[in-house]
Short mmCIF file of C-alpha atoms in Angstrom, two decimals:
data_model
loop_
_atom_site.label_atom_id
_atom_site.label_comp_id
_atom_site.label_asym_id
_atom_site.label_seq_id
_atom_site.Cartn_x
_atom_site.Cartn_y
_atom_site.Cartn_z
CA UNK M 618 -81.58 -20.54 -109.91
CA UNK M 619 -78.94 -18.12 -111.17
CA UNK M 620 -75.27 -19.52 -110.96
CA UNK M 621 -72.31 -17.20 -110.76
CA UNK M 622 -68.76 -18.33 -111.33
CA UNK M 623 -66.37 -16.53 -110.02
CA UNK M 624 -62.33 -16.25 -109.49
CA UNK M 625 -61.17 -15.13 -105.86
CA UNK M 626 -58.05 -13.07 -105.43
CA UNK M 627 -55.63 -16.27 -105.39
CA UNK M 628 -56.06 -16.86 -109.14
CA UNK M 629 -52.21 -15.98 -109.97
CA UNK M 630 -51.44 -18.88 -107.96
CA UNK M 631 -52.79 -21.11 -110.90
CA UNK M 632 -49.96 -19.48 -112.62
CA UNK M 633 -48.46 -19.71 -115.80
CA UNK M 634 -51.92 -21.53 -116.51
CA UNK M 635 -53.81 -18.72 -114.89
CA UNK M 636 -51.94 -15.79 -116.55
CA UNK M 637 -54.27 -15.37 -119.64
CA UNK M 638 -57.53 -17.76 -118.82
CA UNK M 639 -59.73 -17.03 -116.39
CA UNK M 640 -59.18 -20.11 -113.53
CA UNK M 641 -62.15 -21.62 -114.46
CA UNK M 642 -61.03 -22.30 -118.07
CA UNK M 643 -58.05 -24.73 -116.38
CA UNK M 644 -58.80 -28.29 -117.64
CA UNK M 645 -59.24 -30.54 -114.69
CA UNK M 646 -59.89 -34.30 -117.35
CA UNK M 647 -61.89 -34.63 -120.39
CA UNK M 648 -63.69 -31.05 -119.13
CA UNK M 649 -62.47 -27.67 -117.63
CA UNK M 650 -63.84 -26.69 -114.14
CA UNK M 651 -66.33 -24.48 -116.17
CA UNK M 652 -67.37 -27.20 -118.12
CA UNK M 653 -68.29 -29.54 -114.68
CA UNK M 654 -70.65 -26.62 -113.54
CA UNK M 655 -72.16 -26.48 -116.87
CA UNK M 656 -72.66 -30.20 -116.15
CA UNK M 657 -73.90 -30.13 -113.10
CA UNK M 658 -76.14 -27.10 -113.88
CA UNK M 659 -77.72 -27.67 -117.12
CA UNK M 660 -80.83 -25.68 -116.82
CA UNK M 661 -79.62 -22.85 -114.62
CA UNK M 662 -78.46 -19.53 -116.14
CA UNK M 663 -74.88 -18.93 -115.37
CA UNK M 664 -72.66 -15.88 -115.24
CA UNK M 665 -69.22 -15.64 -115.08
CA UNK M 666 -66.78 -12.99 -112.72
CA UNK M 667 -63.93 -12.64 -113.74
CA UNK M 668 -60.62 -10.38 -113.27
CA UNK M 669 -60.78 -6.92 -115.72
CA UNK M 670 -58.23 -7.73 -117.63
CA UNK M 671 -59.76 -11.17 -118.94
CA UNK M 672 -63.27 -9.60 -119.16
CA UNK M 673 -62.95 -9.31 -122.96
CA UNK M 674 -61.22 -11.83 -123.69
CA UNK M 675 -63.87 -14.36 -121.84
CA UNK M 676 -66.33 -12.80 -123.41
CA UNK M 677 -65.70 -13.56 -126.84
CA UNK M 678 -64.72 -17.05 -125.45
CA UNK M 679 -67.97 -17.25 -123.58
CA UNK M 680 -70.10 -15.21 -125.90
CA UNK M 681 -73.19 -17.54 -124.85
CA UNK M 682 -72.59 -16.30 -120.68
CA UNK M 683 -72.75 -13.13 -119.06
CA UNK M 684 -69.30 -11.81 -117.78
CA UNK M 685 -68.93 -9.32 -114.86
CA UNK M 686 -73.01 -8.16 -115.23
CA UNK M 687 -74.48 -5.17 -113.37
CA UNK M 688 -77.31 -6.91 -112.48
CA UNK M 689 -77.10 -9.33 -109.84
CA UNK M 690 -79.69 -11.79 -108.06
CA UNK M 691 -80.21 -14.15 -105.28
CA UNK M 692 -78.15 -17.23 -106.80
CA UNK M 693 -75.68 -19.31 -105.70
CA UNK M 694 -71.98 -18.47 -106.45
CA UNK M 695 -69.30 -20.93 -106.95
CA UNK M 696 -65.19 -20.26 -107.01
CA UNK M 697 -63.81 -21.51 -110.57
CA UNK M 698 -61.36 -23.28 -108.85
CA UNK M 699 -63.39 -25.98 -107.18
CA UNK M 700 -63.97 -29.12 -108.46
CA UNK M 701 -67.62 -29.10 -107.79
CA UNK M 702 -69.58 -32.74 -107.07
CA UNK M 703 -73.12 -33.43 -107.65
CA UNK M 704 -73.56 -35.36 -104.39
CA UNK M 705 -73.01 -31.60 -102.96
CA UNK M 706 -76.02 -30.12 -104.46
CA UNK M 707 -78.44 -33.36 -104.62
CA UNK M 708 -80.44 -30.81 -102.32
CA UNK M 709 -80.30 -26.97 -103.55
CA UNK M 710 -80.01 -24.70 -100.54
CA UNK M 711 -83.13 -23.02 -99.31
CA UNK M 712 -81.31 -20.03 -96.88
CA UNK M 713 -78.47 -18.13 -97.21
CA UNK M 714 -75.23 -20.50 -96.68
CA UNK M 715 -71.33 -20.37 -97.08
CA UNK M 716 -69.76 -23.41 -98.20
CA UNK M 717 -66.11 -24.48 -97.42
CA UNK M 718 -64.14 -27.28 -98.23
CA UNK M 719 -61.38 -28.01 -95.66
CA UNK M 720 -61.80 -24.39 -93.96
CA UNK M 721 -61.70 -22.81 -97.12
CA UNK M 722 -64.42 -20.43 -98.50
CA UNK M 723 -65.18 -22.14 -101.99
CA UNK M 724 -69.02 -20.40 -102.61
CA UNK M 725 -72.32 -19.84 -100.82
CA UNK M 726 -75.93 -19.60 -101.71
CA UNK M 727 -76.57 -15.41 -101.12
CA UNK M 728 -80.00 -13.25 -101.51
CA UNK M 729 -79.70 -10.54 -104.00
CA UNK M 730 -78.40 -7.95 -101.25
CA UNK M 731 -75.76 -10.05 -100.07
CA UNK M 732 -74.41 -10.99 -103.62
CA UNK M 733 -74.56 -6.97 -104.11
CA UNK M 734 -71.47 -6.75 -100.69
CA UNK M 735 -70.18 -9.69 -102.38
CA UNK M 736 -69.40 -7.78 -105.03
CA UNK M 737 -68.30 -4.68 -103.61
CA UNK M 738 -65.74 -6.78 -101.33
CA UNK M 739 -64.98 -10.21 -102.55
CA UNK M 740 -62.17 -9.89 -99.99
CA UNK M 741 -64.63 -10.10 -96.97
CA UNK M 742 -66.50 -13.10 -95.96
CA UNK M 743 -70.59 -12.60 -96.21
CA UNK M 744 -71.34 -12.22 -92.67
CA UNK M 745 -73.78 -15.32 -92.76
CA UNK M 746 -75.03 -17.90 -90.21
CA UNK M 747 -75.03 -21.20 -91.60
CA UNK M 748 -72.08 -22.89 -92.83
CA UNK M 749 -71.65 -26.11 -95.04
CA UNK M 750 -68.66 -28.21 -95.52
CA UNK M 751 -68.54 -29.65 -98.70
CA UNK M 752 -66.98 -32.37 -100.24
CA UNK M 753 -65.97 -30.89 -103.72
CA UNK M 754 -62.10 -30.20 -104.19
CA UNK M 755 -60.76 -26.79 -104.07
CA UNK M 756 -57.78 -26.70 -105.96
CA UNK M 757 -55.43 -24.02 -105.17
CA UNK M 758 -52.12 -25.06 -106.89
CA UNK M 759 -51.74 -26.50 -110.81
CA UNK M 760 -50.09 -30.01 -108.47
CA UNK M 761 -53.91 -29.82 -106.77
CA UNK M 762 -55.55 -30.81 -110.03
CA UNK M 763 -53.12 -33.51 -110.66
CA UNK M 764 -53.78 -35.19 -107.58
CA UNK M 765 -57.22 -35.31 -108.55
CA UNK M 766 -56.94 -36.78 -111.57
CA UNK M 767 -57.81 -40.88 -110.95
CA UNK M 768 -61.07 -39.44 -109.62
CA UNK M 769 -61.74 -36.88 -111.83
CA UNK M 770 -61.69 -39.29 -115.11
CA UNK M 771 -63.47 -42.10 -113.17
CA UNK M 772 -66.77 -39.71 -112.39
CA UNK M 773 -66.11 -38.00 -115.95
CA UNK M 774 -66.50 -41.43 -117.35
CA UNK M 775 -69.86 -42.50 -116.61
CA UNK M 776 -70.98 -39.16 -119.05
CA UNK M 777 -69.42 -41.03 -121.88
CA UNK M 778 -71.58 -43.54 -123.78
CA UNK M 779 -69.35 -46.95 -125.34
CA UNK M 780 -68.35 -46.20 -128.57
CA UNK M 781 -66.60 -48.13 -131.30
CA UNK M 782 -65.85 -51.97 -129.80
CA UNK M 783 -62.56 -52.84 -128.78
CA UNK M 784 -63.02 -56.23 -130.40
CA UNK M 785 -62.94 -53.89 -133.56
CA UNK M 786 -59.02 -53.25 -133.37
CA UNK M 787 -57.49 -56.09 -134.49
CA UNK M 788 -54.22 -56.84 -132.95
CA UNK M 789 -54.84 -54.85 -129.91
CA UNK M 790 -54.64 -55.71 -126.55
CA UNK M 791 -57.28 -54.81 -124.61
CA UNK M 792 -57.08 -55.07 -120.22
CA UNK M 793 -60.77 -54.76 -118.57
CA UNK M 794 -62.27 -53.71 -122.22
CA UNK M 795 -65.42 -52.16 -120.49
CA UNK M 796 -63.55 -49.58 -118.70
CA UNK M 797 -62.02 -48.78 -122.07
CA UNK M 798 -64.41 -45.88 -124.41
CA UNK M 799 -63.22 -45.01 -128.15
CA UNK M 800 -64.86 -42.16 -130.22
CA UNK M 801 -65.46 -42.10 -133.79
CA UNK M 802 -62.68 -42.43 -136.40
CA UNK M 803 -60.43 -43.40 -134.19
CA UNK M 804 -57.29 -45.36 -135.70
CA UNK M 805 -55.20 -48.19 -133.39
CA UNK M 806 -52.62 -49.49 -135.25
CA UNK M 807 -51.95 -53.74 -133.85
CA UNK M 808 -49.59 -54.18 -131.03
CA UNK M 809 -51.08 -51.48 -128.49
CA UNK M 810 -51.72 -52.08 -124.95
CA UNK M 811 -54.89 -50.64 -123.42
CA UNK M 812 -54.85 -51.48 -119.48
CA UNK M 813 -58.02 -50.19 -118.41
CA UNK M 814 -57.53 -52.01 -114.89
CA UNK M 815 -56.74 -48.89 -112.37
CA UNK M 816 -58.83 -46.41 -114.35
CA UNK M 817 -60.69 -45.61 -117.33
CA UNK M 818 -59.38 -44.48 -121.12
CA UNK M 819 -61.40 -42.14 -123.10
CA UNK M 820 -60.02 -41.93 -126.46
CA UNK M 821 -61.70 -39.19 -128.29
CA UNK M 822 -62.82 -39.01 -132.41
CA UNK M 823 -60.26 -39.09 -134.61
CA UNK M 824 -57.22 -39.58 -132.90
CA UNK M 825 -54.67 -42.27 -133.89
CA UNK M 826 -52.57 -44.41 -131.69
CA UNK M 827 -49.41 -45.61 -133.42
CA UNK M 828 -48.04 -49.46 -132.60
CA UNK M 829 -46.07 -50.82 -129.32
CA UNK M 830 -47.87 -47.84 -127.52
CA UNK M 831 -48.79 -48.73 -123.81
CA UNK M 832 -51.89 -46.50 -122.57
CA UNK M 833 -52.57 -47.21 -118.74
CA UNK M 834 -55.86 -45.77 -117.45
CA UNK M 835 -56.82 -43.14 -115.73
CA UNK M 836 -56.29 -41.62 -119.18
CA UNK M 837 -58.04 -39.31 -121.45
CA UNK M 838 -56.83 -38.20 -124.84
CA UNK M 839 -58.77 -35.32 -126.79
CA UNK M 840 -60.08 -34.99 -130.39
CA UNK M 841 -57.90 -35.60 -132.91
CA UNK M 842 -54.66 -35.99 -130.99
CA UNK M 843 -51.66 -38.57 -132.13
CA UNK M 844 -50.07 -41.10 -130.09
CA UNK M 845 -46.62 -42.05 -131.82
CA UNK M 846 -45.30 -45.51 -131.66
CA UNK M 847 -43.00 -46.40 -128.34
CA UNK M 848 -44.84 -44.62 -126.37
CA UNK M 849 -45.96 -44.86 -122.55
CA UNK M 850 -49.39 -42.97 -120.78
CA UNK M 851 -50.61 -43.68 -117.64
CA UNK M 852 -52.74 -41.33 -115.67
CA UNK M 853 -53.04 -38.00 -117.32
CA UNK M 854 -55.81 -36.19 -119.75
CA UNK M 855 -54.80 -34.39 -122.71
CA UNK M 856 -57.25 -31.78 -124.89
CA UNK M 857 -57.85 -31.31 -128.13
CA UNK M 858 -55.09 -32.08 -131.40
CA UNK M 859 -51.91 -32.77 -128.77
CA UNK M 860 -49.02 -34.69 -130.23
CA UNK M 861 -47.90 -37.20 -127.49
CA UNK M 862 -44.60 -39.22 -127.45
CA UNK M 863 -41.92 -40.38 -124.97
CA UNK M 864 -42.78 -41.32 -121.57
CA UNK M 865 -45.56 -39.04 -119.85
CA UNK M 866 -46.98 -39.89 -116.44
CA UNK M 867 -49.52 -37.67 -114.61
CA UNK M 868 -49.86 -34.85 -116.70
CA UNK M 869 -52.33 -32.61 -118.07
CA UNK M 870 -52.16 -30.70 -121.46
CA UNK M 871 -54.84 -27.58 -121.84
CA UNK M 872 -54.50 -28.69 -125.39
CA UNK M 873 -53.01 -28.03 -128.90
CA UNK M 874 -49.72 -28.94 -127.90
CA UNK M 875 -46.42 -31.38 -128.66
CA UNK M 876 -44.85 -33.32 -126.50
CA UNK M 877 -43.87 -35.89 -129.36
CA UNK M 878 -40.49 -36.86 -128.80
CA UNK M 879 -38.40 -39.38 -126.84
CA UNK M 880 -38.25 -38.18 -123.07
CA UNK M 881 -39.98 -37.88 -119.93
CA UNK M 882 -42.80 -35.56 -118.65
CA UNK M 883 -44.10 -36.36 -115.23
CA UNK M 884 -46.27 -34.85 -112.79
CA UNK M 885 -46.64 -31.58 -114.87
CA UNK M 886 -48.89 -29.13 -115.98
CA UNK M 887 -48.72 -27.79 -119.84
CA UNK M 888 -50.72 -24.86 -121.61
CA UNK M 889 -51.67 -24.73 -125.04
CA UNK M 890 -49.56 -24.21 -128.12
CA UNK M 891 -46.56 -25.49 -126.51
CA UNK M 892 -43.84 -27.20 -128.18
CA UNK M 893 -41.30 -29.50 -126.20
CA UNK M 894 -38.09 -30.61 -128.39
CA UNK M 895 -36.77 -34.09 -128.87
CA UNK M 896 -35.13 -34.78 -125.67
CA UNK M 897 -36.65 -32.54 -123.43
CA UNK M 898 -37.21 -34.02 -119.96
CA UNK M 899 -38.20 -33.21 -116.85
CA UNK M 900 -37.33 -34.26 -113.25
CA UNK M 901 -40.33 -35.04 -110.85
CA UNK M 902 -38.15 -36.03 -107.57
CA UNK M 903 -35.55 -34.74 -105.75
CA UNK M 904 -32.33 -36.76 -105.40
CA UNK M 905 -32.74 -36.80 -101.16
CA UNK M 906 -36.28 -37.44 -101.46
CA UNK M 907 -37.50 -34.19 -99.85
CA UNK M 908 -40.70 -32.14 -100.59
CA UNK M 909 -40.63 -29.83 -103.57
CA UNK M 910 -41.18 -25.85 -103.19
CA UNK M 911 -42.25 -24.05 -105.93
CA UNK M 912 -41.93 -20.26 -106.83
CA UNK M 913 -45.42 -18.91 -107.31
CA UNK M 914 -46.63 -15.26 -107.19
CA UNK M 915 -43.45 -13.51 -105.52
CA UNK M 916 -43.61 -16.52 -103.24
CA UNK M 917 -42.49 -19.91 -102.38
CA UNK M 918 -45.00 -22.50 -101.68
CA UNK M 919 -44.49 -25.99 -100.34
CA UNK M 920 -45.98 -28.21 -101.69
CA UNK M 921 -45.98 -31.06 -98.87
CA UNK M 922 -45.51 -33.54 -102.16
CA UNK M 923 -42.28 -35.37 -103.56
CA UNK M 924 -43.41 -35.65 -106.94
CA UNK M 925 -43.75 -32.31 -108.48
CA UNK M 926 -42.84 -31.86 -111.77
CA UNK M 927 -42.74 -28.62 -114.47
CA UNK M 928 -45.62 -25.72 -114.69
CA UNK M 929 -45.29 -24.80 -118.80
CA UNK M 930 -47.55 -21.73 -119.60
CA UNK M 931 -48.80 -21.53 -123.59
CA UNK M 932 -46.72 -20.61 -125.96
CA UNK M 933 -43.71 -21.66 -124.94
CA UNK M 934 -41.25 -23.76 -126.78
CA UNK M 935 -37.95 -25.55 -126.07
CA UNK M 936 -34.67 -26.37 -127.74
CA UNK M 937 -33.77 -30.24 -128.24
CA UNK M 938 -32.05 -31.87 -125.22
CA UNK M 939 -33.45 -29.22 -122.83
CA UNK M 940 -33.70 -30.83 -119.15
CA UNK M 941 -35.91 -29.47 -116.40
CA UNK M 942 -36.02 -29.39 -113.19
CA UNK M 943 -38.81 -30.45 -110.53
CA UNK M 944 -40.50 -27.04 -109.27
CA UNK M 945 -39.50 -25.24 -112.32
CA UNK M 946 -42.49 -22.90 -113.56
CA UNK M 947 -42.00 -21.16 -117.46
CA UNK M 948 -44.40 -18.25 -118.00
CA UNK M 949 -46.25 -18.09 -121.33
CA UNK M 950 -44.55 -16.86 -124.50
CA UNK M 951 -40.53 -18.18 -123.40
CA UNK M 952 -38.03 -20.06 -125.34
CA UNK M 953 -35.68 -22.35 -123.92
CA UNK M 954 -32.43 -23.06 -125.23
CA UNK M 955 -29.53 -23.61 -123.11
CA UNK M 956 -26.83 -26.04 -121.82
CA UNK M 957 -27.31 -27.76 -118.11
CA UNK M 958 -31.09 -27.00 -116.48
CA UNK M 959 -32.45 -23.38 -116.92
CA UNK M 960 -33.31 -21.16 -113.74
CA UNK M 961 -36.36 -22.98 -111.66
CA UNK M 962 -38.63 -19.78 -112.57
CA UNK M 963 -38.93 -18.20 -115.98
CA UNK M 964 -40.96 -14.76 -116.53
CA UNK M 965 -43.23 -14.56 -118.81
CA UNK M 966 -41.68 -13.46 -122.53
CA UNK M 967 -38.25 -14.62 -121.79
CA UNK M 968 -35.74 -16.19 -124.26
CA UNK M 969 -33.74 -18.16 -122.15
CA UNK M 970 -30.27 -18.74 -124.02
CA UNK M 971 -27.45 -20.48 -122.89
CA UNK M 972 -27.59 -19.59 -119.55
CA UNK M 973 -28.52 -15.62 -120.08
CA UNK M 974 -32.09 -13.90 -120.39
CA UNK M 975 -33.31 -11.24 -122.51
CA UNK M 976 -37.04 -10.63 -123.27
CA UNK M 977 -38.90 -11.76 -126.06
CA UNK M 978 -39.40 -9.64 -129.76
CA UNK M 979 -43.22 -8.98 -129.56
CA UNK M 980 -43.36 -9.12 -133.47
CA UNK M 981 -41.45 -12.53 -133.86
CA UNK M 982 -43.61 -13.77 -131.06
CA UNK M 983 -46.64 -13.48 -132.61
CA UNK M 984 -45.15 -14.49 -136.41
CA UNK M 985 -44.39 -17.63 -134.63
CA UNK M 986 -47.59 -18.31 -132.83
CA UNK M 987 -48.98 -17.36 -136.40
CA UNK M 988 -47.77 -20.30 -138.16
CA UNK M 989 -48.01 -22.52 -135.16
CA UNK M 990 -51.44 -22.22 -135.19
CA UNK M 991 -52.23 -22.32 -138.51
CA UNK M 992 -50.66 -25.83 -139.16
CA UNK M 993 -53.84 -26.67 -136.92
CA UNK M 994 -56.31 -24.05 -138.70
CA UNK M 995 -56.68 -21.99 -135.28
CA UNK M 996 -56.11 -18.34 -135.18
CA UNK M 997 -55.82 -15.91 -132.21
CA UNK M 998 -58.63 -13.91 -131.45
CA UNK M 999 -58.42 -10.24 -131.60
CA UNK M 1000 -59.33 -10.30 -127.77
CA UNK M 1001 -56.09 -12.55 -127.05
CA UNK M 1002 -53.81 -10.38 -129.45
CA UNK M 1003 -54.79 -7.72 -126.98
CA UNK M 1004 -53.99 -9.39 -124.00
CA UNK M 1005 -50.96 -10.78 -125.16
CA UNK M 1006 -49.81 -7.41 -125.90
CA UNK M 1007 -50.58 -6.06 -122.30
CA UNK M 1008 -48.65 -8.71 -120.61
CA UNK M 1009 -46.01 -8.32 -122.45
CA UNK M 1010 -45.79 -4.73 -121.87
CA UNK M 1011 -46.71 -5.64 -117.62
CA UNK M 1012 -42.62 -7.07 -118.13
#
């Protein structure tokens, strides 16, 4: 069966995260929501739709799929922003069907013609018969994915086989051990706490976890990542070389970021190549207890949810001591530096300074993300240079 991936017109409501990824490259645990298809789907062949202005870009990330093809057959097609289940598709659909998930349009199973008027107008909804409620999570907000978290890791934990014994670490405390799985390489210095008992840690290869560190599952920490001493995890997932200090509490990082230092980070969503001061906190709940709204798209969305933290797109960096507020969303590429909290929504390419904004120098920008990168032997590809370069100029 063919499998098509695609983004609906809602994906700028994923923002900053959404801004230069297609919403199916989000991480959602120890995967992205492409990466749980992929799962899911192992021998099907898979295409991905996705908006023009990532096509190139996705397809040198992706150079193994199929973006935006011509050709199109009877398949099955899937929004990226769903967190799909397996117990959904223990039975592949026979007949053309449209599948929801809380009376929202997340997919369907279409013939060949239909996919074609899917194409043509992904606005519409296929005029077809049978319907299927679903229960995979369709996650329309960053805060969405948070909430999902506890049962994200917990199913993405059965895919990981038991690595190196915790009996191995000596010195280090160790609650419900077998919920607890450790990659290769990976250094625990004596005096951790692992507490495995509300959810499962995944500790990737070669990361090290500094001393009088408490990690509180659900928790997932990518490859090669450092855990500095003092600090405090509980329920979050991190990818790939992060940095992690301070106090952090239900929080993913895409990955290849720092948030090393003394301070707290709750209930927030970071990109990649992001760099957070020493002393840079955030606030995830209002003083009076009310919900949190947060400025999305032109628009302000409420969230129905008390704890709602900071939305950090990639790139961005900010100054020691900086403080931010719950609700505040900084677009990709912005500096923070400034006295007091900085304004609850930050464009894109904006050096925020003492109080005043002005946009970002294109050339400095990418000097910076140069060298930040290359302490971590990454480069940008030519496709992202491009990109970059066309949102900035959208400012």
């Amino acid at each position: 069966m063919h499998i098509y991936v695609y983004e609906d017109d809602k994906t700028l409501d994923l923002s900053p995260l959404s801004s230069n990824r297609a919403t199916f490259d989000i991480r959602i645990g120890s995967e992205t929501f492409l990466d749980r298809i992929k799962t899911l789907f192992p021998n099907h062949s898979i295409s991905l739709f996705v908006r023009e202005e990532l096509e190139v870009v996705t397809k040198e990330k992706h150079s193994e799929l199929k973006v935006n093809p011509k050709d199109i057959d009877e398949g099955m097609w899937l929004l990226g922003n769903v967190i799909w289940e397996k117990n959904d598709f223990m039975i592949l659909p026979d007949k053309e069907t449209l599948f929801y998930n809380n009376n929202n349009l997340i997919g369907a199973f279409l013939s060949k013609d239909s996919s074609d008027d899917w194409i043509k107008n992904k606005k519409s909804t296929p005029n077809i018969e049978k319907k299927s409620e679903l229960e995979s999570n369709y996650c329309p907000y960053l805060w969405d994915i948070l909430s999902q978290i506890p049962k994200t890791l917990l199913y993405e934990s059965e895919e990981f086989k038991k690595g190196i014994q915790p009996s191995t670490f000596e010195g280090v405390e160790f609650l419900n051990s077998d919920n607890i799985f450790i990659g290769d390489n990976v250094k625990i210095q004596p005096s951790v706490l692992m507490n495995a008992e509300n959810g499962p840690i995944i500790i990737e290869a070669d990361t090290t976890i500094y001393g009088q560190t408490y990690l509180e599952g659900p928790l997932y920490i990518g490859k090669s990542s450092l855990v500095k001493p003092l600090t405090q995890i509980k329920n979050s997932a991190f990818g790939p070389m992060c940095k992690l200090g301070g106090e952090i509490d239900t929080v993913i990082i895409q990955g290849y970021s720092n948030k090393v230092h003394e301070g707290h980070l709750g209930d927030s969503f970071v990109g990649e190549w992001v760099n957070l001061g020493s002393g840079t906190q955030n606030s995830n709940l209002k003083n009076n207890y009310s919900f949190v709204e947060v400025e999305l798209n032109n628009k302000k969305i409420e969230t129905n949810k008390i704890h709602i933290g900071t939305f950090i797109g990639d790139y961005t960096k900010t100054a020691i001591g900086t403080k931010l507020n719950s609700g505040s969303v900084i677009g990709l590429g912005s500096m923070i530096a400034t006295y007091g909290f900085p304004s609850k929504l930050i464009d894109p390419f904006t050096w925020y300074i003492n109080g005043e904004k002005r946009k970002v120098i294109l050339d400095k920008f990418f000097n910076t993300t140069y060298h930040c990168m290359n302490r971590r032997n990454k480069r940008l590809l030519e496709s992202e240079i491009d990109l970059l370069k066309k949102l900035y100029n959208k400012i």
